[in-house]
C-alpha cells in the first residue's frame, strides 16, 4: 500500500511548520466556504421531510455529509461485453436482441428471456415479474442489461438484471464514468442517492469545500471528491476498492487526523476537570488481599497500582482495563472500589445483564460485608418496598458500593457522593447509557474504570481509545489448564450427548448453549426450550436446567443458584451466560450452531469452563451449511485459547466496527478511513495530531467539525 502523501508525512522538520502556516493563512477563507457545505439536505430538489428522515438514518444531514458519503464499491457500465465472451460470476453490461421469452413452470415459476448478439446468446431469468413486463420483452426488441452471470438450468444466466429496452436507430449512449454503489437504507435506492449526491456537487461548486491540509496533488478537494464519487472509466478500480488511490489517501489521512485530534482534545479537557482525589490507602487493601485464598498475579498487581495512582489524582481517571476471560478483572475493580470507600466515597458498578449483576453482587458481598462495607443493588425488575429501600440507601450514602444494570442511570436514582464508576463489558452499553451514569456524579466528575473481557488488538485499542489510559491483565491465574476445543458436525450429536452423560455421572457439570429461545421456521438453530426437552427425554436420570433472557429474574437466579450448588448437572442456556458466570465444577460446554456467533462471543462463552483444576472441553457443534469464513472462525477457536490472538483474527474477518462494538453502540464511525486497513498510518497520524493541536487549535477545530462533528460529545464516555 502506498505511503502517506509527502506533504503530511514528517512532523519533526521545518516542513511540518510550513503545513501549519499554510493552512492557518487560509483559515478565515475556509470558514466562509464551509458555511455553504453545511446547508441541510432539504435544500435539494425532491428532499421532503420523509426523505430527510431516511437520510438522517445514514448520518446524512448536510450537503457536506452527502459529499463525504463515499462509495464502498464501483461497477463498470461504460463498456459492452460480447455475450460469447462471458464467464460465470462476472458482472457485465451486455446488449442484444430478444429472441424468445417464455414462462417456465418448475419448482418456482419464472420468466426466461433469451438474448443474442453476433457472438452468442444468454438467458435472463426473472422470478418476480408482471404481465406488462412479459408483454414488453418480445422477440426482435433490443435490450441492454447489467448483472452477474451465473450458471443456470439453461446454461449461463443473469438473474433479475437491471435492463432498459432500446428503440430508434440512434445508438444509446453508454455511461462515461464508473457507477458508484453506496451504503444505503430502506426507502433510498442507489439511483436516488446518486442523484442527490450529483445535485449537491452542482449546488456547491468547486469553492465550497476548502482544503484544510495541503495535498501533493494539484487538485481541489471538490475535484478529488467528484473523482471518487464518479471515477472516469479508465480509473483503476482495484486501487479504489483497496483505498490506495492518492485521492483517497489524502482524505483517509485527514479523517484519521480529525479522529485523533478529537480524542486528544477530550483528554486535555479531562485534565482540566475536577474529580475526587482518593488517597492511596494500603492499610485498607492489604488485609483484604491477605484474606484471599489465592495470590494476585503480577499483572493484577501492576494494573491495580496503575489504577490506584490515577484515583489519587484530582483529575478524573478514564482507564480502559482489558483482560482475557478469567484473568481477574473483577478483583482489580474491587481493589479500586476499596480505595474509593476508604475515602468515604461511593462506587457504582454497572453490568449488562441481571445474571452478571447477581454474580457481582454475591462476590462483592462475600468480599466486602466482613469489612463493614454497605452493598446495594438495582435491577429494572425491582418493585415496591425493596426498590424504595435500595434507592434510599444509595441517596443517603449508607450504600457505599452500588451494583446494577442500566437501572443505575434512571432519573430517580440519586447518589450521595459518587466518586468512581466501573463499567463491566463496556461494549454492551450504548454511549448514551454510559454518559447518563457518568452524569450521576453531582459534586465532581467521577473517575471511570471501563472493563472488557473482549480483547482488542493493542494497536487498534490505542488508536480507537486514544483519549483513554490503557491497562492489560495479560496473565492468567496459576494452575489454569488450557481448554481443549473440538469441532464436530451435527450428525455426531448422539455421541456428544453420550459424552455429556458420562461426564456428569463422574461428578462434573456441563453447559449446552443454544442461540434461540423458541423454535424458528427461518433459522436452522435449535431452540433452547426444545433442546432442553429433548435432552431430558434422552437423559432422564440427569438434573437438567434451562435459563434464558425471558425468564423472570427470580427464576434465573434460582436456576443459576442450583447450578452453582451442583443440584443441576446440565444447564441448557442461551447466550445470557456469555459473561460473568463462574462455576469451577463445569468442565464441558457444547455450543450448538457456533457459526451463528462471532469469535469474541464464542471465546466469551468458552470461558465459562476451564475455571477449575481439571481438564475442560468445548465442543463446537456446527450445522449443515458451514461457509468457508465460518470454518476459518471455528478453526481459530480450535487452534488457540489466547483471546488477543482471537481478537486479531476477528479483526481480519469482521473489521474494527464489530470488534470494538461500535456497530450497535453509536460510537464515532469513520466515513472514509478503515482502522483495519489503514492501521499502519496511525503512528505518523498520531504524531501529527499532537503537533497540530499544539500549534493550531483553530485548524484542529475545523478538522474535527468536518469529520467528527456531532459525534464528538459521545467520546466523553
XYZ file of C-alpha atoms in Angstrom:
717
model
C 0.000 0.000 0.000
C 1.377 3.493 -0.800
C 2.872 5.560 1.998
C 1.348 8.758 3.336
C 1.263 11.656 0.920
C 4.517 13.649 1.058
C 3.015 16.889 2.322
C 1.699 15.318 5.538
C 4.415 12.871 6.424
C 7.126 14.358 8.651
C 6.221 16.465 11.656
C 9.738 16.695 13.065
C 11.014 19.053 10.381
C 10.558 22.588 9.166
C 8.190 21.111 6.621
C 5.540 20.500 9.300
C 5.663 24.182 10.260
C 5.038 25.131 6.648
C 1.919 22.922 6.620
C 0.542 24.634 9.689
C 1.389 28.153 8.459
C -0.133 27.487 5.045
C -3.372 26.180 6.497
C -3.639 28.948 9.095
C -3.273 31.555 6.337
C -6.384 30.163 4.659
C -8.327 29.737 7.902
C -10.740 32.654 7.503
C -11.447 31.824 3.864
C -12.114 28.220 4.791
C -14.613 29.322 7.446
C -16.635 31.214 4.869
C -16.502 28.461 2.281
C -17.593 25.807 4.757
C -20.884 27.523 5.503
C -22.367 26.590 2.108
C -21.475 22.916 2.538
C -23.335 22.816 5.865
C -26.700 23.573 4.286
C -29.318 20.910 5.172
C -30.150 18.224 2.641
C -33.678 19.671 2.472
C -32.386 22.430 0.132
C -32.038 19.803 -2.600
C -34.819 19.253 -5.097
C -37.101 16.359 -4.144
C -35.980 16.125 -0.496
C -39.016 16.440 1.752
C -39.335 15.639 5.433
C -39.777 11.890 4.870
C -36.681 11.516 2.693
C -34.704 13.778 5.040
C -35.558 11.423 7.930
C -34.343 8.434 5.931
C -31.120 10.233 5.014
C -30.610 11.105 8.688
C -30.513 7.352 9.468
C -27.361 7.251 7.347
C -25.946 10.309 9.130
C -26.582 12.454 6.039
C -27.861 15.773 7.390
C -25.952 18.331 5.299
C -24.632 18.681 1.751
C -21.146 18.065 3.120
C -22.333 14.768 4.604
C -23.502 13.691 1.151
C -20.166 14.541 -0.446
C -18.248 12.597 2.207
C -20.560 9.561 1.897
C -18.197 7.777 -0.474
C -18.971 4.592 -2.448
C -17.927 1.254 -0.992
C -17.622 -0.285 -4.471
C -17.974 0.528 -8.174
C -19.443 -1.237 -11.187
C -18.438 -0.720 -14.791
C -21.277 0.174 -17.154
C -19.022 2.024 -19.575
C -18.391 -0.860 -21.994
C -20.496 -3.613 -23.555
C -19.179 -7.169 -23.316
C -19.781 -9.617 -26.187
C -22.127 -12.341 -24.963
C -19.864 -15.056 -26.361
C -17.001 -13.907 -24.098
C -18.885 -14.109 -20.784
C -17.721 -16.235 -17.861
C -19.637 -17.259 -14.744
C -19.624 -14.806 -11.832
C -18.529 -11.815 -13.931
C -20.642 -8.668 -13.554
C -21.167 -7.283 -17.058
C -23.130 -4.951 -19.335
C -24.488 -6.686 -22.450
C -26.633 -5.608 -25.387
C -28.546 -7.777 -27.810
C -31.835 -8.751 -29.413
C -34.571 -10.687 -27.628
C -35.129 -13.972 -29.439
C -37.574 -15.638 -27.055
C -39.424 -15.110 -23.791
C -41.450 -17.820 -22.018
C -42.895 -18.521 -18.605
C -41.264 -21.669 -17.186
C -43.068 -23.794 -14.601
C -40.851 -25.778 -12.251
C -40.273 -25.635 -8.517
C -40.693 -21.872 -8.956
C -42.411 -20.083 -11.794
C -40.019 -17.827 -13.739
C -39.862 -15.719 -16.883
C -36.969 -16.828 -19.094
C -35.855 -14.349 -21.759
C -33.149 -15.285 -24.297
C -30.935 -12.518 -25.663
C -28.435 -12.861 -28.512
C -25.783 -10.798 -30.248
C -23.382 -11.721 -33.062
C -21.119 -13.656 -30.650
C -23.640 -15.818 -28.763
C -26.713 -15.899 -26.531
C -27.615 -15.899 -22.821
C -30.821 -16.181 -20.747
C -32.240 -13.584 -18.387
C -34.316 -15.136 -15.595
C -36.981 -13.265 -13.587
C -38.707 -14.952 -10.636
C -40.771 -11.852 -9.884
C -42.359 -10.300 -12.956
C -45.546 -8.607 -14.082
C -47.781 -9.145 -17.083
C -46.681 -5.783 -18.503
C -43.057 -6.815 -18.172
C -43.689 -10.072 -20.047
C -45.505 -8.226 -22.850
C -42.623 -5.746 -23.221
C -39.958 -8.464 -23.618
C -40.989 -9.540 -27.126
C -38.975 -11.004 -29.983
C -36.985 -8.518 -32.037
C -36.685 -5.909 -29.251
C -33.199 -4.614 -28.485
C -32.252 -4.699 -24.807
C -29.300 -3.549 -22.717
C -28.891 -5.191 -19.318
C -26.467 -5.333 -16.418
C -25.953 -8.073 -13.836
C -23.914 -11.015 -12.598
C -23.504 -14.031 -14.844
C -24.279 -17.328 -13.086
C -24.542 -20.978 -14.110
C -28.216 -21.919 -14.533
C -30.527 -24.627 -15.822
C -30.264 -23.284 -19.385
C -26.523 -22.583 -19.295
C -25.199 -19.148 -18.345
C -27.949 -16.884 -16.967
C -28.365 -13.435 -15.416
C -30.912 -13.330 -12.593
C -33.060 -10.196 -12.288
C -30.724 -7.902 -14.241
C -31.078 -4.146 -14.452
C -32.227 -3.512 -18.008
C -33.549 -0.954 -20.458
C -35.281 -1.509 -23.783
C -33.649 0.300 -26.700
C -35.607 1.911 -29.522
C -34.841 4.038 -32.564
C -31.950 3.964 -34.969
C -29.629 6.123 -32.850
C -27.268 4.119 -30.589
C -27.921 4.608 -26.858
C -25.064 6.459 -25.126
C -23.032 4.484 -22.595
C -22.074 5.701 -19.121
C -18.868 7.720 -19.181
C -17.955 7.109 -15.532
C -17.875 4.101 -13.251
C -21.143 3.642 -11.380
C -20.860 4.050 -7.588
C -22.587 1.792 -5.041
C -23.263 3.260 -1.600
C -24.290 2.011 1.802
C -27.948 2.938 1.975
C -31.103 2.251 3.964
C -34.695 1.201 3.350
C -36.546 3.650 1.138
C -33.457 5.128 -0.557
C -32.462 3.451 -3.822
C -28.993 3.615 -5.347
C -30.161 5.821 -8.285
C -31.877 8.198 -5.840
C -28.758 8.549 -3.702
C -26.554 9.060 -6.768
C -28.888 11.789 -7.964
C -28.831 13.609 -4.623
C -25.039 13.493 -4.468
C -24.788 14.829 -8.038
C -27.212 17.621 -7.059
C -25.044 18.516 -4.057
C -21.958 18.836 -6.268
C -23.827 21.098 -8.703
C -25.264 23.282 -5.956
C -21.996 23.802 -4.087
C -19.464 24.333 -6.853
C -15.714 23.913 -6.531
C -15.224 26.637 -3.887
C -17.489 25.101 -1.275
C -15.048 22.722 0.411
C -11.666 24.160 1.375
C -8.506 22.079 1.718
C -7.535 22.080 5.374
C -4.310 20.124 4.919
C -2.162 20.799 1.821
C -2.065 17.905 -0.635
C 0.601 16.829 -3.099
C -1.939 16.714 -5.958
C -2.744 19.930 -7.806
C -6.481 19.406 -7.463
C -9.092 20.857 -5.143
C -10.908 18.809 -2.515
C -14.080 19.281 -4.559
C -12.399 17.746 -7.624
C -10.982 14.832 -5.654
C -14.369 14.044 -4.122
C -16.050 14.284 -7.511
C -13.494 11.838 -8.908
C -14.120 9.377 -6.055
C -17.902 9.504 -6.490
C -17.868 9.277 -10.284
C -14.469 7.967 -11.470
C -13.713 8.113 -15.200
C -13.945 4.786 -16.989
C -10.159 4.463 -17.229
C -9.745 4.715 -13.417
C -8.045 1.858 -11.567
C -10.987 0.101 -9.844
C -8.701 -2.215 -7.849
C -6.820 0.722 -6.323
C -10.096 2.462 -5.486
C -11.556 -0.626 -3.812
C -8.339 -1.119 -1.802
C -8.314 2.503 -0.597
C -4.954 3.027 -2.323
C -5.788 5.808 -4.773
C -3.841 9.015 -3.935
C -7.096 10.980 -3.719
C -8.368 8.525 -1.111
C -5.148 8.576 0.885
C -5.402 12.329 1.357
C -8.935 12.013 2.721
C -8.031 8.983 4.852
C -5.149 10.893 6.435
C -7.355 13.908 7.106
C -10.118 11.832 8.708
C -7.744 9.819 10.893
C -6.130 13.100 11.927
C -9.526 14.565 12.884
C -10.438 11.456 14.846
C -7.174 11.541 16.798
C -7.491 15.300 17.366
C -10.955 14.862 18.853
C -9.723 12.179 21.253
C -6.612 14.147 22.218
C -8.686 17.265 22.832
C -11.022 15.289 25.068
C -8.018 14.051 27.029
C -6.851 17.658 27.510
C -10.356 18.744 28.523
C -10.497 15.964 31.104
C -7.179 17.070 32.561
C -8.784 20.438 33.286
C -11.783 18.867 35.054
C -12.027 18.257 38.787
C -12.618 14.900 40.405
C -12.225 13.488 43.909
C -8.617 12.794 44.850
C -8.796 9.372 46.509
C -5.580 8.883 48.508
C -3.833 5.532 48.363
C -4.839 3.574 51.454
C -2.657 0.493 51.503
C -3.765 -0.278 55.051
C -7.349 -0.822 53.887
C -6.342 -3.028 50.955
C -3.660 -5.245 52.472
C -5.875 -7.120 54.975
C -8.337 -7.767 52.144
C -5.613 -9.088 49.830
C -4.212 -11.316 52.608
C -7.677 -12.760 53.262
C -7.982 -14.070 49.695
C -7.461 -17.820 49.164
C -5.115 -17.102 46.247
C -2.257 -14.779 45.339
C -2.667 -11.910 42.911
C -0.854 -12.373 39.615
C 1.940 -9.962 38.713
C -0.313 -8.477 36.040
C -3.111 -7.858 38.556
C -0.664 -6.160 40.921
C 0.748 -3.957 38.142
C -2.663 -2.889 36.821
C -4.003 -2.278 40.330
C -1.085 0.077 41.018
C -1.766 1.969 37.764
C -5.420 2.440 38.719
C -4.552 3.369 42.295
C -2.224 6.113 41.070
C -4.962 7.520 38.805
C -7.538 7.542 41.594
C -5.212 9.547 43.820
C -5.240 12.429 41.313
C -7.723 15.324 41.341
C -8.384 14.908 37.605
C -10.894 12.218 36.588
C -9.467 8.849 35.636
C -10.567 7.376 32.306
C -8.950 3.971 32.046
C -9.744 1.007 29.815
C -8.991 -2.290 31.535
C -8.617 -5.286 29.267
C -8.222 -8.818 30.438
C -8.897 -12.172 28.868
C -11.684 -14.379 30.191
C -10.829 -15.413 33.755
C -7.881 -13.018 34.126
C -9.250 -11.489 37.340
C -10.605 -8.079 36.322
C -13.338 -8.146 38.978
C -10.783 -8.406 41.769
C -8.863 -5.435 40.362
C -12.154 -3.498 40.264
C -12.775 -4.448 43.919
C -9.365 -3.049 44.925
C -10.225 0.219 43.148
C -13.586 0.290 44.944
C -11.831 -0.169 48.311
C -9.732 2.912 47.630
C -12.862 4.987 46.984
C -14.720 3.607 50.012
C -11.701 4.296 52.237
C -12.015 7.960 51.205
C -15.692 7.922 52.292
C -16.982 7.988 48.691
C -19.433 5.861 46.704
C -18.798 3.410 43.879
C -21.217 2.382 41.105
C -20.625 -0.837 39.154
C -22.778 -1.296 36.046
C -23.104 -4.655 34.275
C -25.215 -5.529 31.208
C -27.310 -8.456 32.487
C -29.194 -9.428 35.635
C -27.204 -12.659 35.837
C -23.881 -10.813 35.828
C -25.189 -8.233 38.309
C -26.226 -11.039 40.643
C -22.805 -12.650 40.327
C -21.044 -9.351 41.087
C -23.400 -8.749 43.993
C -22.644 -12.136 45.538
C -18.912 -11.720 45.061
C -18.741 -8.179 46.453
C -20.940 -9.119 49.424
C -18.636 -12.052 50.164
C -15.568 -9.787 49.968
C -16.848 -6.543 51.483
C -19.557 -7.278 54.050
C -16.990 -8.710 56.524
C -15.257 -5.316 56.236
C -18.459 -3.479 57.142
C -18.993 -2.024 53.653
C -22.620 -1.467 52.645
C -23.697 -3.035 49.325
C -26.825 -2.075 47.371
C -28.090 -3.371 44.061
C -30.556 -2.146 41.462
C -32.364 -4.012 38.714
C -35.084 -2.887 36.354
C -37.279 -5.687 37.736
C -37.233 -4.454 41.345
C -40.576 -3.167 42.605
C -42.212 -1.611 45.645
C -40.633 -1.557 49.066
C -37.456 -3.387 48.016
C -36.687 -0.792 45.344
C -37.515 2.143 47.640
C -35.208 0.730 50.293
C -32.298 0.403 47.834
C -32.862 3.913 46.409
C -32.910 5.386 49.916
C -29.642 3.670 50.886
C -27.982 4.976 47.715
C -29.246 8.539 48.187
C -28.258 8.808 51.855
C -24.858 7.198 51.293
C -25.160 4.127 53.529
C -24.777 2.063 50.339
C -21.085 2.557 49.617
C -20.937 0.163 46.646
C -23.921 0.073 44.284
C -24.199 -2.700 41.689
C -26.811 -2.726 38.937
C -27.857 -2.898 35.320
C -28.929 0.107 33.224
C -31.341 0.835 36.111
C -28.454 2.729 37.758
C -28.790 5.753 35.466
C -32.563 6.180 35.656
C -33.787 9.621 36.701
C -34.975 8.626 40.173
C -31.555 7.260 41.195
C -29.541 9.807 43.220
C -26.095 9.210 44.659
C -24.787 10.944 47.767
C -21.091 11.224 46.859
C -20.343 9.137 43.755
C -16.603 9.143 43.020
C -15.929 6.003 40.952
C -17.911 4.442 38.100
C -16.943 0.916 36.995
C -18.498 -0.331 33.756
C -18.223 -4.045 33.053
C -18.424 -5.302 29.476
C -18.475 -1.698 28.251
C -19.221 -2.617 24.614
C -22.642 -3.941 25.668
C -23.818 -0.425 26.623
C -24.687 2.453 24.309
C -22.839 5.740 24.670
C -25.970 7.494 25.941
C -26.240 4.996 28.789
C -22.618 5.417 29.850
C -22.901 9.204 29.691
C -26.054 9.116 31.844
C -24.269 7.181 34.600
C -21.246 9.495 34.446
C -23.564 12.468 34.992
C -24.762 10.987 38.310
C -21.677 12.498 39.919
C -23.113 15.802 41.197
C -20.210 17.112 43.290
C -17.414 16.357 40.810
C -16.707 14.286 37.716
C -16.376 10.662 38.899
C -13.404 8.518 37.967
C -14.218 5.858 35.364
C -12.861 2.346 35.035
C -14.096 0.684 31.838
C -13.600 -3.086 31.725
C -13.859 -5.515 28.856
C -13.173 -9.220 28.559
C -13.371 -8.883 24.785
C -9.687 -8.488 23.909
C -8.886 -5.788 21.363
C -5.543 -5.845 19.499
C -3.249 -3.311 21.174
C -2.597 -1.174 18.094
C -6.331 -0.943 17.392
C -7.183 -0.152 21.016
C -4.577 2.614 21.241
C -5.954 4.154 18.046
C -9.637 3.830 18.832
C -9.316 4.789 22.513
C -6.589 7.450 22.311
C -8.427 9.523 24.939
C -8.204 6.708 27.500
C -5.369 5.315 29.539
C -4.941 1.652 28.831
C -4.183 -1.322 31.079
C -3.980 -5.011 30.205
C -4.085 -8.019 32.509
C -2.016 -10.255 30.263
C -1.566 -13.158 32.645
C -3.977 -15.850 33.807
C -4.017 -17.167 37.383
C -1.604 -20.010 38.062
C -2.892 -23.537 37.627
C -5.300 -22.843 34.775
C -5.414 -25.787 32.363
C -5.976 -24.805 28.693
C -9.430 -25.650 27.334
C -9.439 -28.204 24.528
C -11.801 -27.200 21.711
C -13.158 -29.653 19.137
C -15.264 -29.028 16.021
C -17.955 -31.631 15.310
C -20.731 -31.830 12.718
C -24.374 -32.100 13.777
C -24.597 -35.716 12.589
C -22.418 -36.724 15.591
C -24.814 -35.143 18.096
C -25.698 -38.525 19.739
C -22.000 -39.110 20.537
C -21.777 -35.647 22.131
C -24.835 -36.361 24.302
C -23.286 -39.651 25.395
C -20.092 -37.833 26.363
C -22.059 -35.326 28.445
C -23.842 -38.151 30.235
C -20.571 -39.835 31.267
C -19.004 -36.530 32.379
C -21.996 -35.675 34.573
C -22.086 -39.172 36.054
C -18.441 -38.699 37.055
C -19.439 -35.650 39.100
C -18.738 -32.913 36.553
C -21.203 -30.311 35.222
C -21.845 -29.123 31.669
C -23.377 -26.333 29.599
C -25.359 -26.740 26.389
C -25.620 -23.364 24.642
C -28.291 -22.571 22.017
C -28.703 -19.372 20.048
C -32.509 -19.120 20.145
C -35.160 -19.270 22.862
C -38.071 -20.528 20.716
C -38.067 -22.569 17.539
C -37.999 -20.511 14.345
C -39.101 -21.531 10.875
C -36.497 -19.295 9.247
C -33.394 -20.173 11.243
C -31.632 -23.510 11.399
C -30.574 -23.239 15.057
C -32.040 -25.478 17.698
C -34.147 -23.617 20.227
C -33.151 -23.743 23.869
C -36.588 -24.846 25.077
C -36.837 -27.685 22.565
C -33.253 -28.750 23.231
C -33.821 -28.885 26.989
C -36.894 -31.062 26.462
C -35.087 -33.399 24.051
C -32.089 -33.776 26.354
C -34.342 -34.502 29.346
C -36.044 -37.265 27.333
C -32.693 -38.727 26.253
C -31.007 -38.323 29.657
C -33.847 -38.911 32.129
C -31.596 -39.517 35.136
C -29.700 -36.198 34.835
C -30.867 -32.994 36.510
C -31.250 -30.545 33.603
C -31.977 -26.822 33.958
C -32.924 -24.140 31.414
C -32.024 -20.449 31.578
C -32.678 -17.692 29.041
C -33.344 -13.971 28.887
C -37.139 -14.226 29.017
C -37.285 -15.863 32.420
C -38.181 -13.731 35.421
C -35.091 -12.598 37.367
C -36.135 -14.685 40.373
C -36.397 -17.804 38.174
C -32.989 -17.174 36.594
C -31.418 -16.614 40.000
C -32.939 -19.803 41.363
C -31.734 -21.900 38.415
C -28.234 -20.402 38.468
C -28.016 -20.904 42.237
C -28.962 -24.572 41.772
C -26.290 -24.951 39.077
C -23.635 -23.278 41.270
C -24.639 -25.560 44.146
C -24.325 -28.656 41.914
C -28.019 -29.555 42.078
C -28.265 -29.099 38.288
C -25.830 -31.214 36.283
C -26.537 -29.941 32.766
C -27.547 -26.329 32.107
C -29.187 -25.568 28.764
C -28.850 -21.851 28.093
C -28.889 -19.099 25.518
C -26.006 -16.642 25.334
C -27.176 -14.954 28.562
C -24.371 -16.924 30.236
C -21.805 -15.281 27.941
C -20.300 -13.125 30.682
C -19.659 -13.458 34.363
C -20.942 -16.963 35.157
C -18.281 -18.722 37.228
C -18.800 -22.390 38.174
C -15.497 -24.157 38.823
C -17.019 -27.653 38.562
C -18.307 -27.063 34.992
C -15.777 -28.668 32.665
C -17.713 -29.326 29.440
C -19.520 -26.934 27.106
C -21.416 -27.664 23.903
C -22.184 -24.691 21.665
C -24.795 -25.568 19.071
C -24.667 -23.698 15.733
C -21.474 -21.813 16.675
C -21.265 -20.481 13.114
C -24.058 -18.054 14.058
C -21.852 -16.282 16.611
C -18.833 -14.007 16.350
C -15.404 -15.102 17.526
C -15.418 -12.784 20.527
C -18.747 -14.180 21.709
C -17.587 -17.766 21.215
C -14.454 -17.033 23.222
C -16.535 -15.468 25.988
C -18.823 -18.490 26.138
C -15.920 -20.931 26.170
C -14.516 -19.011 29.132
C -17.360 -20.304 31.312
C -15.475 -23.617 31.592
C -11.839 -24.189 32.481
C -12.165 -22.371 35.809
C -11.356 -25.370 37.963
C -8.371 -27.674 38.289
C -9.433 -30.415 35.848
C -9.146 -30.510 32.057
C -12.085 -28.834 30.309
C -13.507 -29.208 26.818
C -15.580 -27.076 24.456
C -17.497 -28.796 21.636
C -18.497 -26.629 18.649
C -21.452 -28.481 17.114
C -21.878 -26.858 13.706
C -24.821 -27.067 11.296
C -25.137 -28.426 7.773
C -24.149 -25.368 5.734
C -20.837 -24.142 7.136
C -19.358 -21.361 5.000
C -15.649 -21.015 4.309
C -15.406 -17.990 6.593
C -17.392 -19.828 9.273
C -14.900 -22.687 9.111
C -11.990 -20.227 9.473
C -13.591 -18.780 12.606
C -14.166 -22.179 14.177
C -10.626 -23.303 13.318
C -9.299 -20.220 15.100
C -11.183 -21.303 18.230
C -9.656 -24.770 17.992
C -6.108 -23.516 17.453
C -5.768 -21.036 20.331
C -7.108 -20.065 23.755
C -5.383 -16.670 23.562
C -8.113 -14.023 23.492
C -5.825 -11.407 21.951
C -4.852 -13.712 19.076
C -8.555 -14.476 18.552
C -9.260 -10.726 18.531
C -6.679 -10.235 15.776
C -8.333 -12.940 13.659
C -11.745 -11.400 14.409
C -10.403 -8.045 13.220
C -9.234 -9.606 9.959
C -12.569 -11.351 9.340
C -15.148 -8.847 10.562
C -13.493 -5.435 10.709
C -12.974 -2.945 13.552
C -16.607 -1.882 13.858
C -17.618 -5.324 15.115
C -14.513 -5.872 17.251
C -14.927 -2.539 19.041
C -18.674 -2.948 19.396
C -19.332 0.291 17.536
C -21.927 -1.092 15.133
C -24.563 -1.138 17.874
C -23.442 1.414 20.415
C -23.284 4.620 18.384
C -19.586 5.402 18.766
C -17.818 7.635 16.275
C -17.841 5.874 12.904
C -15.304 6.517 10.160
C -16.528 7.690 6.763
C -13.518 7.105 4.514
C -10.793 5.522 6.635
C -10.797 1.922 7.811
C -8.993 1.250 11.107
C -8.109 -2.260 9.991
C -6.870 -1.372 6.504
C -5.217 1.914 7.463
C -3.789 0.961 10.840
C -0.231 1.288 9.512
C -0.812 5.043 9.048
C -1.721 5.633 12.702
C 1.735 6.171 14.302
C 2.501 9.038 11.906
C -1.022 10.459 12.121
C -0.953 10.401 15.939
C 2.312 12.372 15.940
C 0.931 14.913 13.512
C -2.267 15.300 15.520
C -0.364 16.091 18.731
C 1.726 18.747 16.976
C -1.234 20.272 15.157
C -3.333 20.528 18.324
C -0.485 22.421 19.971
C 0.397 24.684 17.007
C -3.028 25.488 15.599
C -6.128 24.842 17.747
C -8.429 26.646 15.213
C -7.304 24.334 12.421
C -7.754 21.318 14.684
C -11.292 22.518 15.424
C -12.107 22.750 11.710
C -10.838 19.234 11.053
C -12.851 17.875 13.983
C -16.025 19.616 12.858
C -15.644 18.359 9.291
C -15.101 14.710 10.122
C -16.358 14.088 13.664
C -18.733 16.973 14.352
C -21.788 15.957 16.305
C -20.350 12.557 17.272
C -17.523 14.012 19.349
C -19.522 14.545 22.523
C -20.076 10.800 22.830
C -16.346 10.199 23.191
C -16.605 11.672 26.717
C -17.785 8.256 27.829
